[in-house]
Amino acid sequence: MNVNYNPASVFNQSVDFSFYLIFMISILCLVGITGFMIFSVIKYSRKNNPTPSNLEGHTGLEIVWTVIPTILVMFIFYFGMQGFLKMRNVPEDAMEIRVDAGMWWWKFTYPNGLEQNTAQGLTVPADTPIYLPLHSVDVIHSFYIPAFRVKMDVVPKAVGADDNYTWFEASQIGSFDLFCAEYCGLNHAQMITKVHVLTKPDYQAWLDEQSAGFIKQQAENPGKALITSKGCFACHSSDGTKLIGPSFKGLYGKTEVVVTNGEEREITIDDAYLKTSIMEPSKDIVKGYQPLMPPLPLTPEEINAIIDHIRELSE
Amino acid sequence: MESSPSQSYLNSHTSPKWTSGFMSWFMSTDHKRIGIMYAVAMFSFFFIAVCLGFVMKLQKMYPASSGWEIIPPELYGSFFTLHAIIMIFLFIVPGAPAVLGNFILPLQIGAKDVAFPRVNLLSFWLYLFGAVMAVVGILLGGADTGWTFTPPYSINTKTISIFGVAFDSISWMLTAAFILGWGTILTGINFIVTVHRMRAKGMGYFKMPLFTWSIYATSWLQVLATPVVGITLLMIVIERIMPVGFFDPSKGGDPILFQHLFWIYSHPAVYIMILPSMGLVSEIIPTNSQKPIFGYKSIAIASCSIAGVGYLLWAHHMFTTGMSDFAAILFSFLTFFVAIPTAIKVFNWTATLYKGSISLTPAMLFALAFIFNFSIGGLTGMFLGSLSTDIHLHDTDFVVAHFHYTMFGGAAFGLIGGVFHYFPKMFGKMYSMLWAKIGFGFMFIGFNALYFPMLLLGYYGMPRRYHTYPDMPIFNKLQMASTLGSWILVTGVILVLAVWIHALLKGKKTTEVNPWNSSTLEWQTATPPTLFNFEEDVEITRDPYDYEAFRGEVKAGTAAGANNV
Amino acid sequence: MNTHEQSLSPRTPIMVFGALIFLTLATVLLSGLDVGNTGALIIAMSVASIKAALVLYFFMHLNHEPLIFKLFLGVAFFTLLAIFVLTFSDYSFRVI
Amino acid sequence: MSDTAHPIEHHRDDEGTRLGFWLFLYTELFLFAALFLVYAVYRSAHLEDFKLAAENLNTTIGTINTIILLTSSLTMVLSLDALKKGSVKLAKTLLLVTFALGMAFLVIKGFEWSAKFDHHLFLQTAKGIAAGEGSPLFTPGEEMLPVGQVLFFGLYFIMTGTHALHIIIGATWMLIVFFWMSKGSINQDNHGVLERCGLYWHLVDVIWIFLFPLYYLIA
Ligand code: HEA
Ligand code: HEA
Ligand code: CUA
Ligand SMILES: [Cu+2]
């Protein structure tokens, strides 16, 4: 079964109602207009009706087809607005999951600090309102779940500005597509992940298990946990595959050619180099790659942990 | 009635210095020659954009997982940007006013030329300069921002660079768009003054033909909206070169503000595209029904109210950007008010058919197809104007289908109809009716086969500007249908272009003044028109679409037209 | 050639000029007053509008032009107003 | 281009030309309107920063410049009046005075600009912000301006810069008109060009009338 668009959230009712209302009005207008055109073209063809009338207008008719559309569109507006207001008013008891987006990854942060990346997707309990503040680290993305009829742009904001948000309440168990709907460069079409809707008990079990693993990993290998949660794996692999950026495997200690300020130079990868690569990605560009890596906010400790892990991957 | 073929604008010239060859065109201030030059330039650029669209459709034939890749993602990104920049800034916005507005408007109001013929030529040069600059920009790397140039992406992107970062092709393209804007503005000013100052004796405002009305309304939008986008695009250029953060949040700017400024122009621009075509339809339908247009005054006023109201609803493109809820509701409310004058026009056109004497010339076929396609386009606009449904449909293929229905099924179909209508008058040549109708058939069917599936795709959640898409039966089938449609469509386009080129080169010569028996003024001058349009000053006594009076004049021999209708 | 009756004596322009200088100095002095942000904005913009109107009407001879010129000014003015008001329907309700 | 045969250019329609020129002026106005809109939005968002930043601008200099520009508008009007009355010589003198005032405005503006540059009110600080505090790009010790002030100066430079560009265009045009007046092709009967040049100049003045309080006064 295709689960991409089947109604699956509390918004479907109002959105789909508006949709069908407009659809019915449209079909009515279109059939009327087209029908009348075809009828006239046949009935009043040059052959069938060689002498045209000199009809210039009809005030009554003009009024009718000004007033009726006005009334119809006001209905359309009203129902559209009702549905919209519902989407903008988050229920008090909603559970918060923070959404971060960047080129070209998603990250979902749960209230207990658990983080999920693009490959893992967003897991939520059914029949629970979920409130999602939306952050972007670089350009505008758009958080879109067709089956839930929700969409909101993920806009990078100045310090202190209001963040965008959206919310939904899934009403069906299953996995649904989550797209990025605002053009954000090269891999815009790959910025896709899934929303997994679980029953409440299943969700609780999932959460406990994940959190345990997460906490364990964080304690044992903070670097790997960070690389996973910050979304580095969207562009870097740990098994030698070349993605958007170079693989982390065997990186440490390697000699390679980088372009700095337009000049090529050869370097050996060490702690200091890794540090600048991560803090100021646009300074040294590895030859053969595009300057696409975004600067990510990391504390010095976090960077050290990441570097430790990259070193481990090369041992 | 036949005209003496001796001195048409095609063999006389405005300048004593350049009397023949290329320069006699390139330096000509004659509004008719300028119109033709625009047409030639525009169609050349347009053809590039059609090819880009065609390739995009090919790319979408199969989903990603099938391994199908005609073009890599970075090319797809620049293709839809260039496709849109050419289609919008080089083709459809300057299109109707510059080609048919230039050619027909002065003839329709009995003027010898536009108010500022030299400024008119300057507009053309600006257009050509900007257009060539844009095309050179494409060759030098192009842009991959979408025609909406949304920051911060447009400020940061370096995806596309042939010469590395040294050549900033995005700033280059933005500057080209800025220059094109000035060409449009000057054309607009020219037409407004022409309409106000140069109408023939006796032609009151409500005796002007409806095409003139629509160009007049368009011109106001051009004058008042274009400068806003001009300076906004320059601000992006400045931001790319210097570290000021007008729209960059990391420097305190608000990226949404750019979208406001962009749509302040670009929403009115969609009415710049459609109004002239509406005007053409208002000419074609009464002519081919041989009866007055239904509700002349309300159509004229509707043109102006579309322009006026059209200025006030730009932010309906921004419902999902996170602007304030109040603004979203306000703009949604205002959006619906533009539907009303549009509805009035649509109903009036259909009512004109009633009790007419209809002949289905190619122009008429395109005009009727315009009504059908544009109704679908406009009605899908209702889904987008309504808040809750737009949240779902925004930035999906539904929007793409909506604007192709309006811009292409509407504006471009109207234009093609207009060209078929005025072709004999412009060149004194007749085209093949049969092949024109066959071309129409292909275009109409292909068009709907291409874009109707996209409406459904959008409803099922297919985002736009996607280089590829996830493998799902519903997506796969609809994408395939849409790609097949594009093949039929392109066959139609090629047929239509071939009909025109054939007619120009080998078509039957005609000097018939009024081949369609139209009652408006432009059909009363020679075919092709003489340099200054009218031999003597004209005086208007009747309404433009008073066919009864017109038939009387034909009988009395004071007007040109076939007697037997 | 201008068909309208025009007084070409320099009296009017000089008087208008006097008024403009006066308003300039007045607005500079008034800006010293403590009337709050909105107050200062309103005063400054009102004075500027009066000055602009003077320039448009007298220096740019709008007073001698036919009605159509004034209608055009009206169209431009109201469009400007609409842009500002509608844009602030967003920014008045949002922190950027 | 010399289009001798063209009937439109023979039959002169001064009022139509003026109408067209006014429309052109509105497009200029809308060009600036977009900038004013950006200013208004950021001012409302960063009120305190805008006020602090505005204190770096010198009100006296601003006032002097305003008066210079208003005076130049007056001399422009008088020049046109003189030409209409037939005293070409007086008209030429007044036009030169207008030109000189325009230049004076530019010179003063130039001094103001270079002072701002010296104080690093623009590029350097903006660069620091782009890199963000804590970034190695950021040189410690260099004064950091809050984003609101950077926006203020960015807008200040682009708006006064665009305005100055218009002054330059207007002044160049005046020189051309002056030259034509000397040649006699602009005269009592044919004063349209001077009139349009004047209209343009006054528009530049009107724009300054709004720029002045927004940048120099409401601090
Ligand atoms: C020629 C161009 C053209 C025209 C004429 C229109 C006409 C309209 N458009 Fe469209 N539009 C575009 C070109 C055009 N549009 C483009 C290019 C985009 C996308 C830009 C981008 O993002 O790249 C767009 C996007 C767009 C959006 C944003 C969608 C999104 O991104 O989320 C919206 C939202 O409100 C919208 C609405 C409308 C409306 C309400 C009309 C109205 O004017 C339509 C009025 C017409 C009718 C209503 C039909 C005829 C009337 C009847 C048959 C009578 C009966 C009717 C009723 C009773 C309702 N358009
Ligand atoms: C006028 C506008 C116009 C026209 C005619 C077209 C024509 C076509 N468009 Fe275009 N399209 C746009 C404007 C237009 N497009 C815009 C603005 C976008 C948005 C880009 C963005 O996201 O930024 C877009 C995006 C767009 C996409 C979406 C990209 C994406 O989001 O992933 C696709 C996908 O297939 C597409 C396909 C096509 C095809 C196959 C054609 C054509 O190949 C079909 C063939 C064309 C014709 C048959 C026209 C014939 C007309 C005449 C002959 C006119 C006669 C004229 C005179 C007399 C003057 N277009
Ligand atoms: Cu992220 Cu598109
Ligand atoms: Cu719109």
XYZ file of N, CA and C in Angstrom, chain B residues 13-18 27-30 111-118 121 125 178 182 185-186 188-189 192-193 196-198 220 222-225 227-228 230-232 234-235 238 242-255 257 260-261 264 311 531-532, chain D residues 1-9 11 13-35 37-39 41-42 45-46 122-132 146-148 150-159 162:
390
model
N 10.743 53.220 -44.373
C 11.574 53.229 -43.168
C 11.555 54.593 -42.519
N 11.879 54.615 -41.236
C 11.796 55.873 -40.509
C 13.056 56.698 -40.664
N 14.156 56.067 -40.970
C 15.401 56.805 -40.948
C 15.942 56.978 -42.349
N 16.389 58.174 -42.707
C 16.936 58.372 -44.039
C 18.305 57.731 -44.205
N 18.954 57.477 -43.084
C 20.314 56.970 -43.174
C 20.337 55.469 -43.460
N 19.476 54.732 -42.734
C 19.495 53.273 -42.906
C 18.243 52.859 -43.650
N 17.716 50.060 -36.340
C 17.669 51.460 -35.964
C 16.278 52.055 -36.151
N 15.302 51.226 -36.474
C 13.990 51.764 -36.808
C 13.214 52.156 -35.553
N 12.551 53.298 -35.634
C 11.704 53.678 -34.513
C 10.240 53.357 -34.797
N 9.983 52.668 -35.885
C 8.606 52.318 -36.215
C 8.098 51.243 -35.256
N -3.448 55.806 -33.914
C -2.289 56.678 -33.748
C -1.253 56.360 -34.817
N -0.360 57.317 -35.053
C 0.658 57.097 -36.081
C 1.830 56.292 -35.533
N 2.024 56.346 -34.260
C 3.081 55.565 -33.626
C 2.823 55.626 -32.130
N 3.756 55.118 -31.314
C 3.622 55.304 -29.876
C 4.086 56.714 -29.526
N 3.907 57.098 -28.252
C 4.200 58.476 -27.877
C 5.681 58.799 -28.003
N 6.543 57.874 -27.626
C 7.985 58.138 -27.672
C 8.673 57.069 -28.500
N 8.675 57.235 -29.811
C 9.220 56.166 -30.655
C 10.670 55.854 -30.346
N 11.455 56.868 -30.015
C 12.870 56.587 -29.781
C 13.084 55.857 -28.462
N 12.512 52.263 -29.091
C 13.673 51.551 -29.618
C 14.680 51.288 -28.500
N 16.487 47.842 -27.255
C 17.922 47.620 -27.071
C 18.237 47.124 -25.660
N 17.946 42.889 -13.870
C 17.754 44.310 -13.549
C 17.637 45.136 -14.837
N 14.376 47.500 -16.801
C 14.253 48.867 -17.297
C 13.624 48.912 -18.671
N 9.931 48.732 -18.045
C 9.380 49.963 -17.475
C 9.162 50.997 -18.572
N 10.169 51.172 -19.426
C 10.052 52.204 -20.454
C 8.919 51.885 -21.428
N 6.223 50.327 -20.651
C 5.001 50.640 -19.917
C 4.688 52.124 -19.959
N 5.688 52.958 -19.671
C 5.488 54.411 -19.689
C 4.993 54.847 -21.067
N 1.286 53.985 -21.614
C 0.348 54.789 -20.830
C 0.162 56.141 -21.505
N 1.288 56.777 -21.860
C 1.171 58.101 -22.472
C 0.495 57.986 -23.842
N -3.168 57.818 -23.318
C -3.780 59.061 -22.850
C -3.762 60.163 -23.890
N -2.701 60.221 -24.702
C -2.523 61.406 -25.538
C -2.799 61.200 -27.017
N -2.818 59.963 -27.482
C -2.780 59.800 -28.929
C -3.973 59.085 -29.529
N 0.555 49.940 -16.244
C 0.636 50.486 -14.886
C 1.374 49.547 -13.960
N 3.608 47.429 -14.835
C 5.020 47.448 -15.192
C 5.722 48.639 -14.559
N 5.055 49.787 -14.610
C 5.693 50.997 -14.108
C 5.836 50.954 -12.588
N 4.803 50.483 -11.901
C 4.832 50.596 -10.445
C 5.458 49.398 -9.750
N 5.533 48.256 -10.387
C 6.050 47.085 -9.669
C 7.507 46.786 -9.998
N 10.337 48.494 -10.559
C 11.486 49.064 -9.848
C 11.753 48.375 -8.516
N 10.695 47.896 -7.866
C 10.879 47.285 -6.546
C 11.770 46.057 -6.667
N 13.788 45.422 -9.078
C 15.094 45.828 -9.580
C 16.054 46.079 -8.444
N 15.643 46.938 -7.524
C 16.564 47.286 -6.441
C 16.780 46.098 -5.511
N 15.762 45.254 -5.378
C 15.898 44.097 -4.496
C 16.946 43.120 -5.029
N 19.396 43.911 -6.904
C 20.710 44.532 -6.709
C 21.193 44.369 -5.276
N 20.237 44.371 -4.336
C 20.653 44.188 -2.947
C 21.279 42.813 -2.754
N 24.759 43.109 -4.035
C 25.591 43.784 -3.046
C 25.958 42.833 -1.924
N 29.635 42.221 -0.846
C 30.083 42.868 0.386
C 29.375 42.251 1.590
N 30.007 42.297 2.734
C 29.402 41.647 3.890
C 28.335 42.483 4.593
N 27.298 42.893 3.872
C 26.167 43.530 4.544
C 25.072 42.486 4.620
N 24.336 42.488 5.706
C 23.395 41.380 5.861
C 21.943 41.741 5.673
N 21.601 42.335 4.529
C 20.198 42.742 4.392
C 19.247 41.570 4.580
N 19.599 40.429 4.013
C 18.674 39.297 4.068
C 19.317 38.066 4.690
N 20.489 38.248 5.277
C 21.198 37.092 5.806
C 21.056 37.056 7.316
N 20.356 36.058 7.841
C 20.087 36.041 9.280
C 21.352 36.011 10.121
N 22.444 35.424 9.598
C 23.641 35.391 10.440
C 24.193 36.793 10.631
N 23.712 37.745 9.828
C 24.133 39.139 10.024
C 22.954 40.012 10.442
N 21.937 39.384 10.973
C 20.833 40.158 11.518
C 19.702 40.422 10.555
N 19.862 40.046 9.290
C 18.809 40.313 8.318
C 17.668 39.320 8.426
N 16.607 39.588 7.674
C 15.460 38.692 7.691
C 15.239 38.162 6.277
N 15.444 36.867 6.057
C 15.284 36.347 4.695
C 13.857 36.494 4.179
N 12.013 39.033 4.459
C 11.824 40.367 3.899
C 12.131 40.358 2.400
N 9.118 39.164 0.632
C 8.114 40.222 0.480
C 8.463 41.089 -0.725
N 9.696 41.588 -0.739
C 10.072 42.517 -1.808
C 9.985 41.833 -3.170
N 6.338 41.436 -4.131
C 5.679 42.715 -4.409
C 5.748 42.981 -5.903
N -2.145 44.064 -7.083
C -0.989 44.630 -6.403
C -0.995 44.313 -4.909
N 3.722 52.953 -43.376
C 4.650 53.383 -42.329
C 3.955 54.128 -41.199
N 3.080 55.063 -41.556
C 2.435 55.820 -40.490
C 0.998 55.393 -40.269
N 20.441 59.416 -33.838
C 19.414 59.100 -34.839
C 18.762 60.379 -35.340
N 18.616 60.479 -36.596
C 17.864 61.616 -37.110
C 16.678 61.089 -37.903
N 15.525 61.274 -37.367
C 14.342 60.731 -38.034
C 13.570 61.909 -38.605
N 13.992 62.355 -39.719
C 13.369 63.554 -40.260
C 11.922 63.310 -40.632
N 11.662 62.097 -41.124
C 10.343 61.861 -41.698
C 9.283 61.590 -40.641
N 9.695 61.489 -39.404
C 8.735 60.999 -38.430
C 7.739 62.041 -37.965
N 6.466 61.788 -38.186
C 5.469 62.808 -37.844
C 5.373 63.031 -36.346
N 5.626 62.005 -35.563
C 5.482 62.165 -34.120
C 6.484 63.183 -33.618
N 7.696 63.111 -34.160
C 8.703 64.007 -33.630
C 8.537 65.422 -34.181
N 5.390 66.735 -34.575
C 4.302 67.272 -33.775
C 4.698 67.091 -32.317
N 4.433 67.155 -28.408
C 3.387 67.108 -27.387
C 4.055 67.273 -26.024
N 4.236 68.551 -25.621
C 4.957 68.805 -24.378
C 4.275 68.192 -23.175
N 2.949 68.302 -23.176
C 2.254 67.791 -21.997
C 2.409 66.281 -21.913
N 2.297 65.610 -23.053
C 2.480 64.163 -23.081
C 3.869 63.777 -22.601
N 4.869 64.535 -23.056
C 6.236 64.238 -22.633
C 6.376 64.402 -21.134
N 5.786 65.478 -20.635
C 5.873 65.681 -19.180
C 5.192 64.542 -18.431
N 4.045 64.127 -18.961
C 3.305 63.036 -18.324
C 4.185 61.789 -18.254
N 4.808 61.489 -19.377
C 5.696 60.330 -19.412
C 6.828 60.487 -18.424
N 7.351 61.709 -18.340
C 8.474 61.911 -17.434
C 8.062 61.750 -15.983
N 6.894 62.225 -15.669
C 6.398 62.015 -14.299
C 6.304 60.530 -13.996
N 5.820 59.767 -14.953
C 5.727 58.319 -14.720
C 7.107 57.749 -14.442
N 8.092 58.229 -15.211
C 9.452 57.775 -14.981
C 9.898 58.122 -13.557
N 9.525 59.329 -13.125
C 9.899 59.723 -11.759
C 9.272 58.781 -10.732
N 8.057 58.317 -11.008
C 7.437 57.389 -10.052
C 8.219 56.090 -9.977
N 8.768 55.650 -11.103
C 9.542 54.414 -11.008
C 10.770 54.648 -10.133
N 11.378 55.827 -10.256
C 12.522 56.137 -9.392
C 12.084 56.128 -7.931
N 10.908 56.696 -7.726
C 10.382 56.777 -6.372
C 10.198 55.374 -5.791
N 9.685 54.462 -6.617
C 9.432 53.104 -6.127
C 10.731 52.355 -5.887
N 11.740 52.708 -6.648
C 13.049 52.119 -6.421
C 13.508 52.451 -5.004
N 13.378 53.718 -4.652
C 13.764 54.116 -3.304
C 12.783 53.572 -2.282
N 11.517 53.468 -2.676
C 10.515 53.006 -1.714
C 10.891 51.645 -1.168
N 11.431 50.778 -2.043
C 11.824 49.458 -1.569
C 12.887 49.591 -0.489
N 13.830 50.509 -0.708
C 14.877 50.699 0.298
C 14.296 51.278 1.584
N 11.409 50.793 2.667
C 10.670 49.722 3.320
C 11.625 48.845 4.133
N 12.758 48.520 3.538
C 13.746 47.723 4.263
C 14.178 48.480 5.514
N 14.421 49.767 5.348
C 14.798 50.594 6.493
C 13.721 50.523 7.575
N 11.443 48.320 8.191
C 11.332 47.027 8.852
C 12.472 46.845 9.853
N 13.679 47.139 9.443
C 14.796 46.903 10.363
C 14.827 47.926 11.482
N 12.610 46.697 14.047
C 13.111 45.512 14.742
C 14.297 45.825 15.643
N 15.124 46.772 15.234
C 16.338 47.074 16.002
C 16.348 48.539 16.410
N 31.901 49.912 8.815
C 31.188 49.170 7.804
C 31.763 47.783 7.620
N 32.724 47.696 6.736
C 33.118 46.380 6.269
C 33.704 45.500 7.359
N 34.659 46.052 8.105
C 35.391 45.225 9.049
C 34.480 44.601 10.091
N 33.693 45.459 10.693
C 32.838 44.949 11.751
C 31.847 43.943 11.189
N 31.370 44.242 10.009
C 30.411 43.327 9.431
C 31.045 41.968 9.218
N 32.320 41.997 8.853
C 33.029 40.748 8.641
C 33.134 39.981 9.965
N 33.448 40.723 11.014
C 33.525 40.088 12.315
C 32.229 39.384 12.661
N 31.136 40.022 12.337
C 29.853 39.427 12.665
C 29.592 38.182 11.833
N 29.959 38.278 10.566
C 29.723 37.144 9.698
C 30.399 35.913 10.259
N 31.593 36.118 10.777
C 32.322 34.971 11.278
C 31.796 34.525 12.631
N 31.211 35.458 13.365
C 30.647 35.100 14.647
C 31.689 35.121 15.752
N 26.809 45.560 17.247
C 25.650 44.664 17.212
C 25.054 44.648 15.790
N 24.366 43.546 15.458
C 23.866 43.410 14.095
C 22.987 44.583 13.666
N 22.187 45.086 14.604
C 21.292 46.191 14.248
C 22.069 47.376 13.708
N 25.071 47.268 12.337
C 25.644 46.937 11.034
C 24.598 47.130 9.943
N 23.379 46.687 10.222
C 22.295 46.888 9.253
C 22.105 48.374 8.982
N 22.124 49.151 10.064
C 21.947 50.594 9.905
C 22.988 51.147 8.939
N 24.243 50.809 9.165
C 25.267 51.387 8.291
C 25.201 50.811 6.880
N 24.863 49.538 6.779
C 24.685 48.976 5.439
C 23.638 49.752 4.673
N 22.500 50.000 5.348
C 21.430 50.741 4.693
C 21.847 52.175 4.424
N 22.537 52.750 5.400
C 22.992 54.138 5.224
C 23.821 54.254 3.958
N 24.752 53.311 3.780
C 25.616 53.424 2.611
C 24.857 53.157 1.322
N 24.004 52.175 1.321
C 23.335 51.873 0.047
C 22.320 52.966 -0.300
N 21.635 53.515 0.711
C 20.617 54.519 0.397
C 21.253 55.847 0.012
N 22.897 55.338 -3.402
C 21.983 55.403 -4.541
C 21.558 56.849 -4.778
